[in-house]
mmCIF file of C-alpha atoms in Angstrom:
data_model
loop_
_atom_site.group_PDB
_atom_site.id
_atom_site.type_symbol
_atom_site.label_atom_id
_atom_site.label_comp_id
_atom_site.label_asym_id
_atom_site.label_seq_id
_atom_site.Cartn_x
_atom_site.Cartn_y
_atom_site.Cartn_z
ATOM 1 C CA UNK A 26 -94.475 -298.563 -70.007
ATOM 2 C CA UNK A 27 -94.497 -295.244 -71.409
ATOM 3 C CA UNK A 28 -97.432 -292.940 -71.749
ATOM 4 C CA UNK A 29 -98.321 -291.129 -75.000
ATOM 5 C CA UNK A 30 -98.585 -287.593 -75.849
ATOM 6 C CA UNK A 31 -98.690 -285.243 -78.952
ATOM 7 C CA UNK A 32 -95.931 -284.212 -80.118
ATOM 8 C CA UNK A 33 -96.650 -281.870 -83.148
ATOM 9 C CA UNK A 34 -99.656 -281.492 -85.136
ATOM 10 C CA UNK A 35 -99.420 -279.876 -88.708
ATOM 11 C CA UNK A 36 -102.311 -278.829 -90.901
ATOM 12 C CA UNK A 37 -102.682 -278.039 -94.664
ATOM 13 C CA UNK A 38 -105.396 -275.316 -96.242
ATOM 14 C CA UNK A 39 -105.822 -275.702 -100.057
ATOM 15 C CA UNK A 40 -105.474 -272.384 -101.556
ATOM 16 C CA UNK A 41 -109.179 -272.374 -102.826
ATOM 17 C CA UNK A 42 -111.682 -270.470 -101.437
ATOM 18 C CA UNK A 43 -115.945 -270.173 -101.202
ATOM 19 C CA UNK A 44 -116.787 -266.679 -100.091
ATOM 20 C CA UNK A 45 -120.591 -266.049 -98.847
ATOM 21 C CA UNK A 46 -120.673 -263.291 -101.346
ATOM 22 C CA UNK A 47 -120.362 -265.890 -104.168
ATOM 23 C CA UNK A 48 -122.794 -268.115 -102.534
ATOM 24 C CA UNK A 49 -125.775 -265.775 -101.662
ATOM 25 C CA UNK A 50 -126.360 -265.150 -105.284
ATOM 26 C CA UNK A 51 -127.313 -268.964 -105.708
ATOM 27 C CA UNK A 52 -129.526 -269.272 -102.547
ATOM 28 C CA UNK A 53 -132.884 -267.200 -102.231
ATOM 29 C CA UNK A 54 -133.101 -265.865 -98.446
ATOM 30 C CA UNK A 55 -129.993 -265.765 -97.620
ATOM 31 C CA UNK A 56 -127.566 -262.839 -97.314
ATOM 32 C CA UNK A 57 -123.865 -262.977 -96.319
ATOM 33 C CA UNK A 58 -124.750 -261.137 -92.967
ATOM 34 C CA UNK A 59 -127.673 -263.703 -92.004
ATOM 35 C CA UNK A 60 -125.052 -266.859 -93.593
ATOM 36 C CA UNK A 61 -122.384 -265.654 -91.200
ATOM 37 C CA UNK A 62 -124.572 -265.152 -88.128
ATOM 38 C CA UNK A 63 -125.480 -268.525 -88.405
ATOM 39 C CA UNK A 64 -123.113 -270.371 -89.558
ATOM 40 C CA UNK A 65 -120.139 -268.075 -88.188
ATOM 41 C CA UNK A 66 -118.651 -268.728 -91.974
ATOM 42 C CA UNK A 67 -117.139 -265.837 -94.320
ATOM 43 C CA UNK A 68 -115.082 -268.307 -96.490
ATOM 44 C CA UNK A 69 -114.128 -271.756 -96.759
ATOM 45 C CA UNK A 70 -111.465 -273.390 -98.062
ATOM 46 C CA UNK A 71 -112.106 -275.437 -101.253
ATOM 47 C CA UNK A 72 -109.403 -277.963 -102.789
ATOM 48 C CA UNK A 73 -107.763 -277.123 -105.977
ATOM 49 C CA UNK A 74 -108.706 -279.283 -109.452
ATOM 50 C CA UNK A 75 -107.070 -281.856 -109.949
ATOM 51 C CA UNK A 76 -105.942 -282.582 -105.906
ATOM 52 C CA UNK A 77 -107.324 -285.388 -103.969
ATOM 53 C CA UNK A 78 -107.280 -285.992 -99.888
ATOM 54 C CA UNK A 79 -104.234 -287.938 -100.490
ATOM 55 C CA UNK A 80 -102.323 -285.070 -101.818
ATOM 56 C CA UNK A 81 -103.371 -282.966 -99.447
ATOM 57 C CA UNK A 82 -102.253 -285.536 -96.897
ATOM 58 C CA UNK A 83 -99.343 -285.562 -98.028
ATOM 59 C CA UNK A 84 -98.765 -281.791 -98.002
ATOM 60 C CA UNK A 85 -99.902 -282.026 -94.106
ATOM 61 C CA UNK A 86 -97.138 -284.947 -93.256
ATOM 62 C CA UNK A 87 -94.467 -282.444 -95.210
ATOM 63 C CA UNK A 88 -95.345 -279.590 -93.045
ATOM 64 C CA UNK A 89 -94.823 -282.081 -90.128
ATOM 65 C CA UNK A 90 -91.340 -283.466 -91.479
ATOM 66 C CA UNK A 91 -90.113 -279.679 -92.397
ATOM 67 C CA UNK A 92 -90.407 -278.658 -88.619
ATOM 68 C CA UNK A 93 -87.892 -280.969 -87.710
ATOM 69 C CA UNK A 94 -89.779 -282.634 -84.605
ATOM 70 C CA UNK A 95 -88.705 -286.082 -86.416
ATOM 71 C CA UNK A 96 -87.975 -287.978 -89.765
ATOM 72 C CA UNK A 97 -90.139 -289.932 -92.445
ATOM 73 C CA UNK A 98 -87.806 -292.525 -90.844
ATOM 74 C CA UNK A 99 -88.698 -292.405 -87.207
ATOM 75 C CA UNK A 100 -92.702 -292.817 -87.813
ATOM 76 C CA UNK A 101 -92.966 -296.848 -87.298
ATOM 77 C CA UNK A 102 -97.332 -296.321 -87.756
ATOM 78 C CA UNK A 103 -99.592 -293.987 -89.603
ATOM 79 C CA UNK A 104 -103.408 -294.154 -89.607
ATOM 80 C CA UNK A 105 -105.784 -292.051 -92.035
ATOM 81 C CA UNK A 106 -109.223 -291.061 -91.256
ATOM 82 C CA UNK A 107 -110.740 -290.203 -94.136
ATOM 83 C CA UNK A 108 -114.293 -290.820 -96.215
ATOM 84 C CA UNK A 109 -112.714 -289.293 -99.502
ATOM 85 C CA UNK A 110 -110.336 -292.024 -100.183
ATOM 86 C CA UNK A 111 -108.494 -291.954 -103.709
ATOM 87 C CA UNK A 112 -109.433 -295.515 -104.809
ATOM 88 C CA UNK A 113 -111.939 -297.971 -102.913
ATOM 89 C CA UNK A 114 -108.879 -299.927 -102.736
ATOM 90 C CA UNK A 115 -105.855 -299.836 -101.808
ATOM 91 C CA UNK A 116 -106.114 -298.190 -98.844
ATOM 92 C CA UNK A 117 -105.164 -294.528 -99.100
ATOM 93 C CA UNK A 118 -102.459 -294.694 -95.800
ATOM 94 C CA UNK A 119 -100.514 -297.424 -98.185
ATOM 95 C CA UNK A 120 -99.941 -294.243 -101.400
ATOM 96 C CA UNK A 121 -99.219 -291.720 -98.591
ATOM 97 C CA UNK A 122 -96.246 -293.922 -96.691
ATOM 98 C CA UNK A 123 -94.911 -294.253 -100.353
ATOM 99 C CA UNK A 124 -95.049 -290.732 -100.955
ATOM 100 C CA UNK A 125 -93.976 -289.121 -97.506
ATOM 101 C CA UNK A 126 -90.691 -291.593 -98.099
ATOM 102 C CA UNK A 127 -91.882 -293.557 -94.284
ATOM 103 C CA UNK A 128 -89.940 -296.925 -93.899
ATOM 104 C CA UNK A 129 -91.616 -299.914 -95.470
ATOM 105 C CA UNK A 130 -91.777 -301.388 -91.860
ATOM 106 C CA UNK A 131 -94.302 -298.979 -91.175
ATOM 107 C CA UNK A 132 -97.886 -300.238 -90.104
ATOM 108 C CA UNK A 133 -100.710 -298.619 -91.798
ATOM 109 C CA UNK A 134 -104.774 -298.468 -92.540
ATOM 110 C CA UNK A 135 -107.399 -296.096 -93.117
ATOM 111 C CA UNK A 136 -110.717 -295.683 -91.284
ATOM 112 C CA UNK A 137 -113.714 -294.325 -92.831
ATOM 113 C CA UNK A 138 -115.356 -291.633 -89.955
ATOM 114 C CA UNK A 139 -116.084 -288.056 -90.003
ATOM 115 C CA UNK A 140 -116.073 -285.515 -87.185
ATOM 116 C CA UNK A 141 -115.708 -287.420 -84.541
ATOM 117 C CA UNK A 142 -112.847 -289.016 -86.908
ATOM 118 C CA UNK A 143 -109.906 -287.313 -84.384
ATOM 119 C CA UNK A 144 -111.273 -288.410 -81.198
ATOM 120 C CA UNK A 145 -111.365 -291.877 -82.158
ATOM 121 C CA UNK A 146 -108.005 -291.662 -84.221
ATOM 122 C CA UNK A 147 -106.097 -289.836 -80.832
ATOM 123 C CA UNK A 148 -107.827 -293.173 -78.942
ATOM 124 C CA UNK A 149 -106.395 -295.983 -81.550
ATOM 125 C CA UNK A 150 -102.809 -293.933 -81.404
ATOM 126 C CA UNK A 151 -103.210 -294.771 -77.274
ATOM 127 C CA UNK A 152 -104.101 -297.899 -78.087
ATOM 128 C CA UNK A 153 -101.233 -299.105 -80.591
ATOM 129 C CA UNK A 154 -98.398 -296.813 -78.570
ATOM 130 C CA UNK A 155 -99.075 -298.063 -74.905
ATOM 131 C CA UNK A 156 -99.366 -301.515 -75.924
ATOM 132 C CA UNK A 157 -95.911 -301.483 -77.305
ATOM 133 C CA UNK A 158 -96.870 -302.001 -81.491
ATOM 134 C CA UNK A 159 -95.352 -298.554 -82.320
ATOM 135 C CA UNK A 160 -93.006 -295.866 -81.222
ATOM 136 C CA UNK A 161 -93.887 -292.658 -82.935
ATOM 137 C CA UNK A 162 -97.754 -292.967 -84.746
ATOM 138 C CA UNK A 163 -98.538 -290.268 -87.410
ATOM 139 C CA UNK A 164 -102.608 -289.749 -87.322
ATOM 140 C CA UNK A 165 -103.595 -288.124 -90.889
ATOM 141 C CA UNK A 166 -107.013 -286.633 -91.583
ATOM 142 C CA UNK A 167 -107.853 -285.471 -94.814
ATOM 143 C CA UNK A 168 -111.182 -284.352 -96.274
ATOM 144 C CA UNK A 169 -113.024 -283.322 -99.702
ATOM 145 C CA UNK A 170 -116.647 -282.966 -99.009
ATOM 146 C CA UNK A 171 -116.559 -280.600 -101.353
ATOM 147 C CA UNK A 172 -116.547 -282.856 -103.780
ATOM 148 C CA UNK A 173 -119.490 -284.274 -102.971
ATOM 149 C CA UNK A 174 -121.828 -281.482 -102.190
ATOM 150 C CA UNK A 175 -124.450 -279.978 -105.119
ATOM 151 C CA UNK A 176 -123.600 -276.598 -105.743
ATOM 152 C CA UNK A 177 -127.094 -275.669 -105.194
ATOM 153 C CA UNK A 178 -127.492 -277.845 -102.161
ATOM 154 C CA UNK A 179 -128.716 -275.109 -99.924
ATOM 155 C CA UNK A 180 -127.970 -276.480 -96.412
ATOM 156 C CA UNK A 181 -124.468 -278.503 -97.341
ATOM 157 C CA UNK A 182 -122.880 -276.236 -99.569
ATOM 158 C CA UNK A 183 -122.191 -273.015 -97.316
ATOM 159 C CA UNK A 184 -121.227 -275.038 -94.513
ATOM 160 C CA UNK A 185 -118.301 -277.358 -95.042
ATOM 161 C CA UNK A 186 -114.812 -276.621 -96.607
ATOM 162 C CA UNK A 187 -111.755 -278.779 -97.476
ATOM 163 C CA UNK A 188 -108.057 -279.602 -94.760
ATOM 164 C CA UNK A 189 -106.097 -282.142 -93.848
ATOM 165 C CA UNK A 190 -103.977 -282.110 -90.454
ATOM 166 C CA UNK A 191 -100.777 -284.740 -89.375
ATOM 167 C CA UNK A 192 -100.511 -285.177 -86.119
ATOM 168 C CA UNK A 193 -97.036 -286.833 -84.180
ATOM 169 C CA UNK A 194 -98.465 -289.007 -81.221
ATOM 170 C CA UNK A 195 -95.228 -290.440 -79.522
ATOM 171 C CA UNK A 196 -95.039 -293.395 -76.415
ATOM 172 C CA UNK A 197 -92.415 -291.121 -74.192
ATOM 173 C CA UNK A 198 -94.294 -289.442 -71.362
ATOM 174 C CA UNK A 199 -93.748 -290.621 -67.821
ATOM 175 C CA UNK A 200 -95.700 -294.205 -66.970
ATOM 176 C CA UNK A 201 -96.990 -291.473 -64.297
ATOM 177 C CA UNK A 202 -98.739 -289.182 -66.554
ATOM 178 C CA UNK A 203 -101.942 -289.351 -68.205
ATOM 179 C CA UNK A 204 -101.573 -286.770 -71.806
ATOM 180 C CA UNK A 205 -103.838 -288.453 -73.276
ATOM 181 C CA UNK A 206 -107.322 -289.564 -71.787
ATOM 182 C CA UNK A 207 -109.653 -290.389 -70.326
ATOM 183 C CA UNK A 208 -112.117 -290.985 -73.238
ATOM 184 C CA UNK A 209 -115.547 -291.376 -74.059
ATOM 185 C CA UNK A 210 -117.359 -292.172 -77.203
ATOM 186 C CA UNK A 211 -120.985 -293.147 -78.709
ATOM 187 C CA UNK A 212 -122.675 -294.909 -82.077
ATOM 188 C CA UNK A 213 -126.152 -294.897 -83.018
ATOM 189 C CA UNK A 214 -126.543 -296.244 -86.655
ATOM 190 C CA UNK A 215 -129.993 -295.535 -86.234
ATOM 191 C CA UNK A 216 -129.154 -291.895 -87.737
ATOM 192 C CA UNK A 217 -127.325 -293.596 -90.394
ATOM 193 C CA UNK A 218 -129.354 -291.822 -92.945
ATOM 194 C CA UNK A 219 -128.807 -287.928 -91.086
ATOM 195 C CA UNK A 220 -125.655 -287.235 -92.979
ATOM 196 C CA UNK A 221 -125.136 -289.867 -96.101
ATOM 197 C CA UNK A 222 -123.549 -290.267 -99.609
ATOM 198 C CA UNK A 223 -126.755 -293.286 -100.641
ATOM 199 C CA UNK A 224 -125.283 -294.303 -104.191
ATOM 200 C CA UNK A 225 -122.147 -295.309 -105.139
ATOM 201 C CA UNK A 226 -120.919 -298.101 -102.990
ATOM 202 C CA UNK A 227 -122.057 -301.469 -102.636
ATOM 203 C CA UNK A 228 -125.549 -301.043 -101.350
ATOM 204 C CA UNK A 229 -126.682 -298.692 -104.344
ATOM 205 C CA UNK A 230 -124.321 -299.160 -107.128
ATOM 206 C CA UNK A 231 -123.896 -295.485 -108.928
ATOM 207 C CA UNK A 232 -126.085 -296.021 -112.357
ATOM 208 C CA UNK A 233 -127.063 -293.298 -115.077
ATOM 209 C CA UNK A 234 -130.283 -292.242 -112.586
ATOM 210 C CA UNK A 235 -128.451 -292.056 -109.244
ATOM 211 C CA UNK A 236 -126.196 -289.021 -110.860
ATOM 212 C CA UNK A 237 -129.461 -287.231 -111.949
ATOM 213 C CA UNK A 238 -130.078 -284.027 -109.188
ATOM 214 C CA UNK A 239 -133.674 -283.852 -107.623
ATOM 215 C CA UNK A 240 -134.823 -281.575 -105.656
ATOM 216 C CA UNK A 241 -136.357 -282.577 -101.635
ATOM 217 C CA UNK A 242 -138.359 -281.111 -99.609
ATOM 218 C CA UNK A 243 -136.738 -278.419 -98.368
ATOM 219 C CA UNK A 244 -135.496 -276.901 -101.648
ATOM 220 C CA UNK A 245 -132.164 -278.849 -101.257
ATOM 221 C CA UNK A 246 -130.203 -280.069 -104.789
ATOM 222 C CA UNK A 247 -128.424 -282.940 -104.791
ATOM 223 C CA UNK A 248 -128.015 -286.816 -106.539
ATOM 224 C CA UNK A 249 -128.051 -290.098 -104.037
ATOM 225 C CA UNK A 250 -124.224 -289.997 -105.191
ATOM 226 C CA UNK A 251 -124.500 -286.076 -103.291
ATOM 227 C CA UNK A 252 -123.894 -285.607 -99.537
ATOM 228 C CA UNK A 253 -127.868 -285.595 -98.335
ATOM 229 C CA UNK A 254 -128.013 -283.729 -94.581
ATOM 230 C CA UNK A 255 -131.181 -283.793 -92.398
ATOM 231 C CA UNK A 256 -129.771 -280.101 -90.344
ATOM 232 C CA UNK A 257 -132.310 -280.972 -87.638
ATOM 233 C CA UNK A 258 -131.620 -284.199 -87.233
ATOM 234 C CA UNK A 259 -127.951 -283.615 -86.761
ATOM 235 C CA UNK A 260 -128.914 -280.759 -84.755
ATOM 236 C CA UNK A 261 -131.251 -282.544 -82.437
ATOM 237 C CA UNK A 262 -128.686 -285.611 -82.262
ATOM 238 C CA UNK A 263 -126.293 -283.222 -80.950
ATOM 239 C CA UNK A 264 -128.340 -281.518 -78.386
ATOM 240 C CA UNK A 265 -128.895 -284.927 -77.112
ATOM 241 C CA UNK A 266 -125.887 -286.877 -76.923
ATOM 242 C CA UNK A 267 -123.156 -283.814 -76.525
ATOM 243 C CA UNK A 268 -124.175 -282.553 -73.150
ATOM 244 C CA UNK A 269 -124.083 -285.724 -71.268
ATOM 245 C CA UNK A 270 -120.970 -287.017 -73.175
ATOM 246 C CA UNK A 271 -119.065 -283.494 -71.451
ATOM 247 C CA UNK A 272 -120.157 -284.584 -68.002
ATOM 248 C CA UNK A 273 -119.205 -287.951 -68.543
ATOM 249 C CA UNK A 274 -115.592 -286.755 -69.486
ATOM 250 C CA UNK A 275 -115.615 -284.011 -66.417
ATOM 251 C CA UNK A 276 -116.784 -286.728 -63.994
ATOM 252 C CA UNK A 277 -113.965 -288.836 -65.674
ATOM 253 C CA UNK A 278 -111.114 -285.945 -64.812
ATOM 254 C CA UNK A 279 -112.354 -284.996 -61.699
ATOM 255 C CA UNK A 280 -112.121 -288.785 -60.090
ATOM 256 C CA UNK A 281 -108.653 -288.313 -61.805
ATOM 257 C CA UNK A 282 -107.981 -285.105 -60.114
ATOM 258 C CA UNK A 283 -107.302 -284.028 -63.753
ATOM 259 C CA UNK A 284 -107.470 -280.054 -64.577
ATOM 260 C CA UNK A 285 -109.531 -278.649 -67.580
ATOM 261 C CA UNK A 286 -108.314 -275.477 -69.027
ATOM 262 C CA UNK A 287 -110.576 -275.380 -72.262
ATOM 263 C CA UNK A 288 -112.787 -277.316 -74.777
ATOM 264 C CA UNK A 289 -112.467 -277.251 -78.379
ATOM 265 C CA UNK A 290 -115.183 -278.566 -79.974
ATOM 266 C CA UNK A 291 -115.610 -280.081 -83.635
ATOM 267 C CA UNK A 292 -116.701 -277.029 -85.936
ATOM 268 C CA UNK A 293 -120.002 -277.539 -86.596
ATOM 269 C CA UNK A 294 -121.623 -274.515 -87.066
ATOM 270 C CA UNK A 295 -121.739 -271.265 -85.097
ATOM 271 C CA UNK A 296 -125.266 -271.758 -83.874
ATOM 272 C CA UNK A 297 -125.109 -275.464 -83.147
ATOM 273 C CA UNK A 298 -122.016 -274.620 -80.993
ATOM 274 C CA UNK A 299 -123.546 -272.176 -79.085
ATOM 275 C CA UNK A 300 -126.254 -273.794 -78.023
ATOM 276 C CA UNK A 301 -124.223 -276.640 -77.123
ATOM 277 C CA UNK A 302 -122.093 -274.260 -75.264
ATOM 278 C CA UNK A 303 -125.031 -273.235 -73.205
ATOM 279 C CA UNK A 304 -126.542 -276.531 -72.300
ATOM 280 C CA UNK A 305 -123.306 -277.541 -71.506
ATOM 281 C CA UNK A 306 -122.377 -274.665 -68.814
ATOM 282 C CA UNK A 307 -119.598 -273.916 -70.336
ATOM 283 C CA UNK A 308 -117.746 -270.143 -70.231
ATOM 284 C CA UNK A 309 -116.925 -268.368 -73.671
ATOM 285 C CA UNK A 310 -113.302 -267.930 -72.843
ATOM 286 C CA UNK A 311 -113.151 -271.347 -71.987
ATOM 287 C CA UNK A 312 -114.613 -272.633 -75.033
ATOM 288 C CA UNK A 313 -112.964 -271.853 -78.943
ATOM 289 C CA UNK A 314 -114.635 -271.311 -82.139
ATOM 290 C CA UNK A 315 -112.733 -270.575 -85.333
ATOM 291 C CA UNK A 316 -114.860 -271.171 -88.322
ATOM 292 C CA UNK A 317 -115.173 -267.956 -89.599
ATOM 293 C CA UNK A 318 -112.416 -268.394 -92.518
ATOM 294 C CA UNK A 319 -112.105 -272.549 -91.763
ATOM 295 C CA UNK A 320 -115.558 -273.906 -92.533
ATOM 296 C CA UNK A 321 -116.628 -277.065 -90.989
ATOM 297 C CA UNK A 322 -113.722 -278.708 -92.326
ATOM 298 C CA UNK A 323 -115.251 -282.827 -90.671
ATOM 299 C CA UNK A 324 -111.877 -284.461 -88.919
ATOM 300 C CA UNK A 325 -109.882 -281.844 -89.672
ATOM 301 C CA UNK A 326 -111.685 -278.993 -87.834
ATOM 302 C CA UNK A 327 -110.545 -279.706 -84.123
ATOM 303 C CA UNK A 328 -106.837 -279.837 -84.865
ATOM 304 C CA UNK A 329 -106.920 -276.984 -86.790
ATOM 305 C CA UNK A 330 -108.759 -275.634 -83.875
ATOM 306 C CA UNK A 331 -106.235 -276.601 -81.574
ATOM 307 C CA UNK A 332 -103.673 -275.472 -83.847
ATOM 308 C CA UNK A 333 -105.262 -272.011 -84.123
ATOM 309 C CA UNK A 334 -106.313 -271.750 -80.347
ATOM 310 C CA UNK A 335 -102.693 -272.014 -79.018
ATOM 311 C CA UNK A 336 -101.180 -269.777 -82.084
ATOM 312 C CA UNK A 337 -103.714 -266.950 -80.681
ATOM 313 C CA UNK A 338 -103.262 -267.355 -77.468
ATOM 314 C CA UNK A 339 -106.448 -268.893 -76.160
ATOM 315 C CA UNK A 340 -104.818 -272.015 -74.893
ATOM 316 C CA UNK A 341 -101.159 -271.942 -73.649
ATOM 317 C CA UNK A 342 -98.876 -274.714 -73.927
ATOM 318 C CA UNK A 343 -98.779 -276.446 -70.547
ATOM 319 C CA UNK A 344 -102.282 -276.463 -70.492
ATOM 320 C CA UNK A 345 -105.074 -278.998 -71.000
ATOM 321 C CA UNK A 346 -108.190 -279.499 -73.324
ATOM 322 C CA UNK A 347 -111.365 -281.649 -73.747
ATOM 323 C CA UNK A 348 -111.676 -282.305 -77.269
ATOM 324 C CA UNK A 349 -114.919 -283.633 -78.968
ATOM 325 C CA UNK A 350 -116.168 -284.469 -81.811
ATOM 326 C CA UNK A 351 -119.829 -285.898 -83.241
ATOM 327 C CA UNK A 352 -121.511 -286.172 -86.455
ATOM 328 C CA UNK A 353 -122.225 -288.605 -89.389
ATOM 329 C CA UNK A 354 -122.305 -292.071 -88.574
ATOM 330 C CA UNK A 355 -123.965 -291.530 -85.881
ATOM 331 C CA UNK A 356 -120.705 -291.006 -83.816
ATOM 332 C CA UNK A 357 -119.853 -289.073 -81.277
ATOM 333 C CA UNK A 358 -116.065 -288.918 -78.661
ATOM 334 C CA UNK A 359 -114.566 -286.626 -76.048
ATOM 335 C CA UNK A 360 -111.105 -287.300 -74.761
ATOM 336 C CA UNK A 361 -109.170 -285.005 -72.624
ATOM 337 C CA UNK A 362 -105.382 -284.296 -73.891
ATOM 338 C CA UNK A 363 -102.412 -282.009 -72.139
ATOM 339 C CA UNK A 364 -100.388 -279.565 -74.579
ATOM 340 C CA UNK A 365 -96.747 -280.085 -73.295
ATOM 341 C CA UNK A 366 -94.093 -277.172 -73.360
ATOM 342 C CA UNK A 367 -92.223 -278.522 -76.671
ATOM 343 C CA UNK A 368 -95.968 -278.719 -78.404
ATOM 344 C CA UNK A 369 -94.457 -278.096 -82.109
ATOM 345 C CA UNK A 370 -97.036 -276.555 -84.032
ATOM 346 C CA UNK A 371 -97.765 -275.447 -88.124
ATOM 347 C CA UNK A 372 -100.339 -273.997 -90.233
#
């Protein structure tokens, strides 16, 4: 049986932008100096009016198809992570195999999970391709939080921007190789309420009063149909559960006598990552951070990481990375993955 390994991973930046100069005018305390020291954010990318995350899906799996590593007509799977779906039903993955022209004998679904949303999609690809249900698997994510953020929501609205990446994960590495793996992941729905959206689903039907703004009590806007983030808690959350989760993974690769070159980790925010960086024990140049013009862009941010890592040179193809990812939900994965020599890359 044949192993599974990425094969190409293409990401799409809408053409919008969110400068900290336009921001700082709308926040009292903040300048763009102190926003940037923090958050390690001069702009993020914003989706244009009138696109969704299924058009900007689609743009990503075009990128993919216009490199040439394969056809519409060799992907046999494709799975979307996503929590800014076009409808509540149908399933977003159904309109984008329509629209990237994929085979109706293609197999597809969405699942609803945020930054830790490619760990766990790289971990169902394993799962589907080494089991023998598909060949050639492409993993979509796609985000708009954006759209869900109060423009005078003080803690959300600097920090996250818009992407979507496509990413070729193909069963035809050597039964003796591991690309992909070992993994690690974590839930605790007890922080449920850290990072939520409260109105608008099933729980909390959206009425007249859940699109009316308040104010909490840190000076934050936004409506229960508004992204509502505790920053500690997610902070604290990570300071817990990240460190142990990377020495799970390096005890993992080193009973596999499995190298680590570098980590890339989800693109929180620039001082979230440091500290992680420091209670994990980890070196700078071993360790990337590119948020500066991407934002926190949720499952998007780590391949366009990886993407951007190996494009400036701070991970060379041949090499090997721990990617992890943690956030809303609570949810948190790590997985270690090699970047083979034909590693087709675009951007």
């Amino acid at each position: 049986m044949y192993k599974s390994r990425i094969r190409a991973i293409s990401g799409h930046i809408p053409s919008g932008r969110l400068t900290n100069d336009e921001l700082v005018g709308r926040f009292t305390g903040w300048t763009a100096e102190k926003m940037e020291r923090k958050l390690g954010i001069v702009s993020r990318p914003i989706i244009e009016e009138g696109r969704t995350a299924v058009d900007m899906a689609v743009s990503a799996g075009e990128s993919l198809f216009r490199s040439g590593v394969c056809t519409p007509d060799d992907i046999d799977f494709l799975v979307l992570c996503t929590q800014s779906p076009d409808y509540f039903l149908p399933s977003s993955s159904c309109i984008i195999q329509e629209r990237l022209g994929i085979p109706k004998s293609c197999g597809a679904f969405d699942f609803n999970l945020g930054c830790s949303g490619y760990v766990y999609g790289l971990g169902i690809a394993k799962g589907l391709l080494e089991t023998g249900l598909a060949r050639n698997l492409l993993l979509i994510t796609s985000e708009t939080y954006s759209r869900y953020i109060n423009e005078n929501d003080r803690v959300s609205r600097p920090l996250f921007g818009d992407a979507a990446t496509a990413t070729l994960i193909s069963a035809d590495a050597p039964a003796d190789r591991l690309p992909i793996g070992p993994f690690r992941f974590g839930t605790d729905g007890k922080g449920a309420d850290l990072l939520i959206v409260k109105a608008g689903a099933q729980r909390h039907p959206a009425t007249a009063e859940t699109r009316l703004p308040k104010v909490d009590i840190r000076g934050n806007y936004h409506s229960d149909e508004e992204i509502q983030m505790s920053g500690p808690g997610i902070f604290n959350f990570a300071i817990d559960e990240v460190p142990p989760l990377i020495e799970q993974v390096k005890a993992d690769c080193a009973e596999l006598n499995l190298p680590i070159d570098s980590y890339i980790f989800h693109q929180a925010n620039n001082y979230m990552l440091a500290r992680l960086r420091e209670l994990c024990g980890l070196e700078n140049d071993r360790y990337y951070v590119n948020m500066r013009e991407r934002g926190n862009t949720v499952s998007s941010s780590i391949p366009i990481a990886l993407i951007d890592a190996v494009n400036e040179g701070f991970i060379s193809r041949g090499e090997s990375a721990v990617l992890v990812g943690f956030g809303v939900g609570l949810s948190w994965g790590a997985c270690r993955v090699e970047l083979d020599d034909d590693l087709v890359l675009t951007l």
